[in-house]
Amino acid sequence: MQSAFSLSFSQSSLTPPNRPLCSSNAAPRNLRFCGLRREAFGFSPSKQLTSCRFQIKSRRIEVSAAASGNGAPSNKSFDYDLVIIGAGVGGHGAALHAVEKGLKTAIIEGDVVGGTCVNRGCVPSKALLAVSGRMRELQNEHHMKSFGLQVSAAGYDRQGVADHASNLATKIRNNLTNSMKALGVDILTGFGSVLGPQKVKYGKDNVITAKDIIIATGSVPFVPKGIEVDGKTVITSDHALKLESVPDWIAIVGSGYIGLEFSDVYTALGSEVTFIEALDQLMPGFDPEISKLAQRVLINPRKIDYHTGVFASKITPAKDGRPVMIELIDAKTKEHKDTLEVDTALIATGRAPFTNGLGLENINVATQRGFIPVDERMRVIDGNGKLVPHLYCIGDANGKLMLAHAASAQGISVVEQVTGRDHVLNHLSIPAACFTHPEISMVGLTEPQAREKAEKEGFKVSIAKTSFKANTKALAENEGEGLAKMIYRPDNGEILGVHIFGLHAADLIHEASNAIALGTRIQDIKLAVHAHPTLSEVVDELFKAAKVESPASTTPQSVKAAV
């Protein structure tokens, strides 16, 4: 059952273009859902499937053999087939895929392997959020009593919590480094820059050549003008992840992903939080309905207040016994509105691309608000609007979607292209998540975005919703607070966006994101089977709740007969 599904989607990654893995009758190309008996594809378990498995195994041996040596480049005119500037998650993903494809690969890192995500972002923040989740549960006497449990007062050791985050970052950083070394990727130390076409400098005066170059230099915290960061009382996420203190009162400037997650951590550890948001509502980047519910659960019951529609025009660090001073002005009129005095201010106003000093002037490339301009294939565009041959940019540095897994996906897409297989990444299929308690996740368009698109293109939009309160597993966990929402086209079953707020929402979103990536229609995926009782049934019920006007399936009749 599972083997048939995995074979049908692994062909492109295991074989070169136009080279079939096994018989063309092995699996329908437009298969859109799993849970199918492999007999539906005409497999004979004793013959054809065994043959396919053998070919997969043989191909993996070939890949492993090519990777372990990272030998001579395919074109002897260059030192490497591929050089990647930046060893964050994006660069790492591209490097591993390149070696799998048989490319002699080098990666340049001027700081530490893992980049922002591993060292100063997603990884250590998840460690802190794991602590905040457990603290919330232990501190919720009503919740514990509902299980028949009695727990004494919960406490924490600040340094122990900080060490947990630091140790996790170190472990993941070592894992990434070792994985590249094991596959033969050359890790070059020093700041990298582009000297000219297919030529890179790193360190003091080391110069190498490569057939193709990927820029993957990531981003740094964005600090608006007028804000003085001292790293102690006025901090960015880089400083906050070290958890050198837990202030009694902290102001968080910005209520996006970063601000929300840190509010979850600080309130669980006992701090009072004040949000400062320039727009008229909190969580402006989320679907409005999800934002409204999330505010009711994540903001209102907690020790959090907020100011919306205001800028922090000036923030002065604490000094000589004085607290942190925050001057607030109206976002529209710029008139003074208030002055706050707090213990600490966390600047969570987003991130800025790290693209200075990359030698872009050597190839006539001008950044746009710091971002390197690229086309849909991540190819760099110069100042005249022309493509720079053999030069690509992925991740935060190009600004298309500032998420670690998006950077990795872009890197893999680039490697596919340089090895002869055209590939364009669908960014609307890339999920995002906010790891609060409960979590928020999303993929595709919000409802306002979908309705705007529908108006322009002339189609209707429908909404389907399901509640966690109807899910057995959520109720067993006493975590029934939550909502799943899908925006779709009722005329053809196309999924436009899915948004989830609730227990393990970050894990649940991937069925929807994969459906969007594969072009799966609702009328097909609603036939998939989900284990009971599981949280995945929240998404299952979401698909089943949708009403499609033309339920014609894209699934072959032979496959339907086997369901």
JSON list of N, CA and C in Angstrom, two decimals, residues 53-54 71 78-79 119 121 129 162 212 215 250 267 270-271 289 308 311 330 375 461-463 470 484 538:
[
{"chain": "A", "resi": 53, "resn": "ARG", "atom": "N", "xyz": [11.98, -2.03, -6.63]},
{"chain": "A", "resi": 53, "resn": "ARG", "atom": "CA", "xyz": [12.75, -1.84, -5.41]},
{"chain": "A", "resi": 53, "resn": "ARG", "atom": "C", "xyz": [14.23, -2.03, -5.67]},
{"chain": "A", "resi": 54, "resn": "PHE", "atom": "N", "xyz": [14.54, -3.04, -6.52]},
{"chain": "A", "resi": 54, "resn": "PHE", "atom": "CA", "xyz": [15.94, -3.29, -6.83]},
{"chain": "A", "resi": 54, "resn": "PHE", "atom": "C", "xyz": [16.56, -2.09, -7.53]},
{"chain": "A", "resi": 71, "resn": "GLY", "atom": "N", "xyz": [34.22, 14.07, -5.76]},
{"chain": "A", "resi": 71, "resn": "GLY", "atom": "CA", "xyz": [35.46, 14.08, -6.52]},
{"chain": "A", "resi": 71, "resn": "GLY", "atom": "C", "xyz": [35.59, 15.24, -7.45]},
{"chain": "A", "resi": 78, "resn": "PHE", "atom": "N", "xyz": [36.53, 24.31, -13.83]},
{"chain": "A", "resi": 78, "resn": "PHE", "atom": "CA", "xyz": [36.15, 24.92, -12.55]},
{"chain": "A", "resi": 78, "resn": "PHE", "atom": "C", "xyz": [36.65, 24.08, -11.38]},
{"chain": "A", "resi": 79, "resn": "ASP", "atom": "N", "xyz": [36.81, 24.76, -10.25]},
{"chain": "A", "resi": 79, "resn": "ASP", "atom": "CA", "xyz": [37.18, 24.04, -9.03]},
{"chain": "A", "resi": 79, "resn": "ASP", "atom": "C", "xyz": [36.02, 23.21, -8.50]},
{"chain": "A", "resi": 119, "resn": "ASN", "atom": "N", "xyz": [20.94, 28.56, 15.06]},
{"chain": "A", "resi": 119, "resn": "ASN", "atom": "CA", "xyz": [21.68, 29.19, 16.15]},
{"chain": "A", "resi": 119, "resn": "ASN", "atom": "C", "xyz": [20.94, 30.31, 16.86]},
{"chain": "A", "resi": 121, "resn": "GLY", "atom": "N", "xyz": [17.35, 31.26, 15.97]},
{"chain": "A", "resi": 121, "resn": "GLY", "atom": "CA", "xyz": [15.98, 31.35, 15.47]},
{"chain": "A", "resi": 121, "resn": "GLY", "atom": "C", "xyz": [15.13, 30.16, 15.83]},
{"chain": "A", "resi": 129, "resn": "LEU", "atom": "N", "xyz": [9.97, 27.30, 23.82]},
{"chain": "A", "resi": 129, "resn": "LEU", "atom": "CA", "xyz": [8.52, 27.09, 23.74]},
{"chain": "A", "resi": 129, "resn": "LEU", "atom": "C", "xyz": [8.10, 25.73, 24.30]},
{"chain": "A", "resi": 162, "resn": "ALA", "atom": "N", "xyz": [17.71, 28.12, 29.77]},
{"chain": "A", "resi": 162, "resn": "ALA", "atom": "CA", "xyz": [18.61, 28.69, 28.77]},
{"chain": "A", "resi": 162, "resn": "ALA", "atom": "C", "xyz": [19.57, 27.64, 28.22]},
{"chain": "A", "resi": 212, "resn": "ASP", "atom": "N", "xyz": [28.34, 26.94, -11.07]},
{"chain": "A", "resi": 212, "resn": "ASP", "atom": "CA", "xyz": [27.16, 27.65, -10.57]},
{"chain": "A", "resi": 212, "resn": "ASP", "atom": "C", "xyz": [27.40, 28.09, -9.15]},
{"chain": "A", "resi": 215, "resn": "ILE", "atom": "N", "xyz": [23.78, 32.12, -3.65]},
{"chain": "A", "resi": 215, "resn": "ILE", "atom": "CA", "xyz": [23.89, 33.01, -2.49]},
{"chain": "A", "resi": 215, "resn": "ILE", "atom": "C", "xyz": [22.79, 32.64, -1.51]},
{"chain": "A", "resi": 250, "resn": "ILE", "atom": "N", "xyz": [7.87, 43.26, 30.15]},
{"chain": "A", "resi": 250, "resn": "ILE", "atom": "CA", "xyz": [8.57, 43.38, 28.89]},
{"chain": "A", "resi": 250, "resn": "ILE", "atom": "C", "xyz": [7.62, 43.89, 27.81]},
{"chain": "A", "resi": 267, "resn": "THR", "atom": "N", "xyz": [5.25, 35.04, 29.24]},
{"chain": "A", "resi": 267, "resn": "THR", "atom": "CA", "xyz": [4.11, 34.96, 30.16]},
{"chain": "A", "resi": 267, "resn": "THR", "atom": "C", "xyz": [4.09, 33.64, 30.92]},
{"chain": "A", "resi": 270, "resn": "GLY", "atom": "N", "xyz": [6.31, 34.00, 33.82]},
{"chain": "A", "resi": 270, "resn": "GLY", "atom": "CA", "xyz": [5.90, 34.95, 34.85]},
{"chain": "A", "resi": 270, "resn": "GLY", "atom": "C", "xyz": [5.94, 36.42, 34.49]},
{"chain": "A", "resi": 271, "resn": "SER", "atom": "N", "xyz": [6.37, 36.76, 33.29]},
{"chain": "A", "resi": 271, "resn": "SER", "atom": "CA", "xyz": [6.44, 38.17, 32.90]},
{"chain": "A", "resi": 271, "resn": "SER", "atom": "C", "xyz": [5.08, 38.72, 32.50]},
{"chain": "A", "resi": 289, "resn": "GLU", "atom": "N", "xyz": [-10.04, 35.80, 10.73]},
{"chain": "A", "resi": 289, "resn": "GLU", "atom": "CA", "xyz": [-10.85, 34.96, 11.63]},
{"chain": "A", "resi": 289, "resn": "GLU", "atom": "C", "xyz": [-9.98, 34.19, 12.60]},
{"chain": "A", "resi": 308, "resn": "THR", "atom": "N", "xyz": [-2.24, 49.35, 19.71]},
{"chain": "A", "resi": 308, "resn": "THR", "atom": "CA", "xyz": [-2.25, 49.17, 18.25]},
{"chain": "A", "resi": 308, "resn": "THR", "atom": "C", "xyz": [-2.32, 50.53, 17.56]},
{"chain": "A", "resi": 311, "resn": "PHE", "atom": "N", "xyz": [3.57, 53.67, 16.58]},
{"chain": "A", "resi": 311, "resn": "PHE", "atom": "CA", "xyz": [4.97, 53.36, 16.36]},
{"chain": "A", "resi": 311, "resn": "PHE", "atom": "C", "xyz": [5.74, 53.62, 17.66]},
{"chain": "A", "resi": 330, "resn": "ASP", "atom": "N", "xyz": [1.32, 58.18, 17.11]},
{"chain": "A", "resi": 330, "resn": "ASP", "atom": "CA", "xyz": [0.25, 57.65, 16.26]},
{"chain": "A", "resi": 330, "resn": "ASP", "atom": "C", "xyz": [0.82, 57.26, 14.89]},
{"chain": "A", "resi": 375, "resn": "ASP", "atom": "N", "xyz": [14.24, 35.84, -10.29]},
{"chain": "A", "resi": 375, "resn": "ASP", "atom": "CA", "xyz": [13.02, 35.46, -10.98]},
{"chain": "A", "resi": 375, "resn": "ASP", "atom": "C", "xyz": [12.40, 34.26, -10.29]},
{"chain": "A", "resi": 461, "resn": "VAL", "atom": "N", "xyz": [-15.77, 31.85, -4.26]},
{"chain": "A", "resi": 461, "resn": "VAL", "atom": "CA", "xyz": [-14.99, 31.30, -3.14]},
{"chain": "A", "resi": 461, "resn": "VAL", "atom": "C", "xyz": [-15.95, 30.76, -2.09]},
{"chain": "A", "resi": 462, "resn": "SER", "atom": "N", "xyz": [-15.63, 29.59, -1.56]},
{"chain": "A", "resi": 462, "resn": "SER", "atom": "CA", "xyz": [-16.40, 29.02, -0.46]},
{"chain": "A", "resi": 462, "resn": "SER", "atom": "C", "xyz": [-15.49, 28.74, 0.72]},
{"chain": "A", "resi": 463, "resn": "ILE", "atom": "N", "xyz": [-16.10, 28.63, 1.90]},
{"chain": "A", "resi": 463, "resn": "ILE", "atom": "CA", "xyz": [-15.36, 28.40, 3.14]},
{"chain": "A", "resi": 463, "resn": "ILE", "atom": "C", "xyz": [-15.88, 27.14, 3.82]},
{"chain": "A", "resi": 470, "resn": "ALA", "atom": "N", "xyz": [-15.00, 18.82, 18.17]},
{"chain": "A", "resi": 470, "resn": "ALA", "atom": "CA", "xyz": [-15.65, 17.62, 17.66]},
{"chain": "A", "resi": 470, "resn": "ALA", "atom": "C", "xyz": [-14.65, 16.49, 17.43]},
{"chain": "A", "resi": 484, "resn": "ALA", "atom": "N", "xyz": [-10.26, 24.78, 12.33]},
{"chain": "A", "resi": 484, "resn": "ALA", "atom": "CA", "xyz": [-9.61, 24.59, 11.03]},
{"chain": "A", "resi": 484, "resn": "ALA", "atom": "C", "xyz": [-10.51, 25.21, 9.97]},
{"chain": "A", "resi": 538, "resn": "VAL", "atom": "N", "xyz": [-9.26, 16.17, 12.11]},
{"chain": "A", "resi": 538, "resn": "VAL", "atom": "CA", "xyz": [-9.70, 17.57, 12.00]},
{"chain": "A", "resi": 538, "resn": "VAL", "atom": "C", "xyz": [-9.60, 18.01, 10.54]}
]
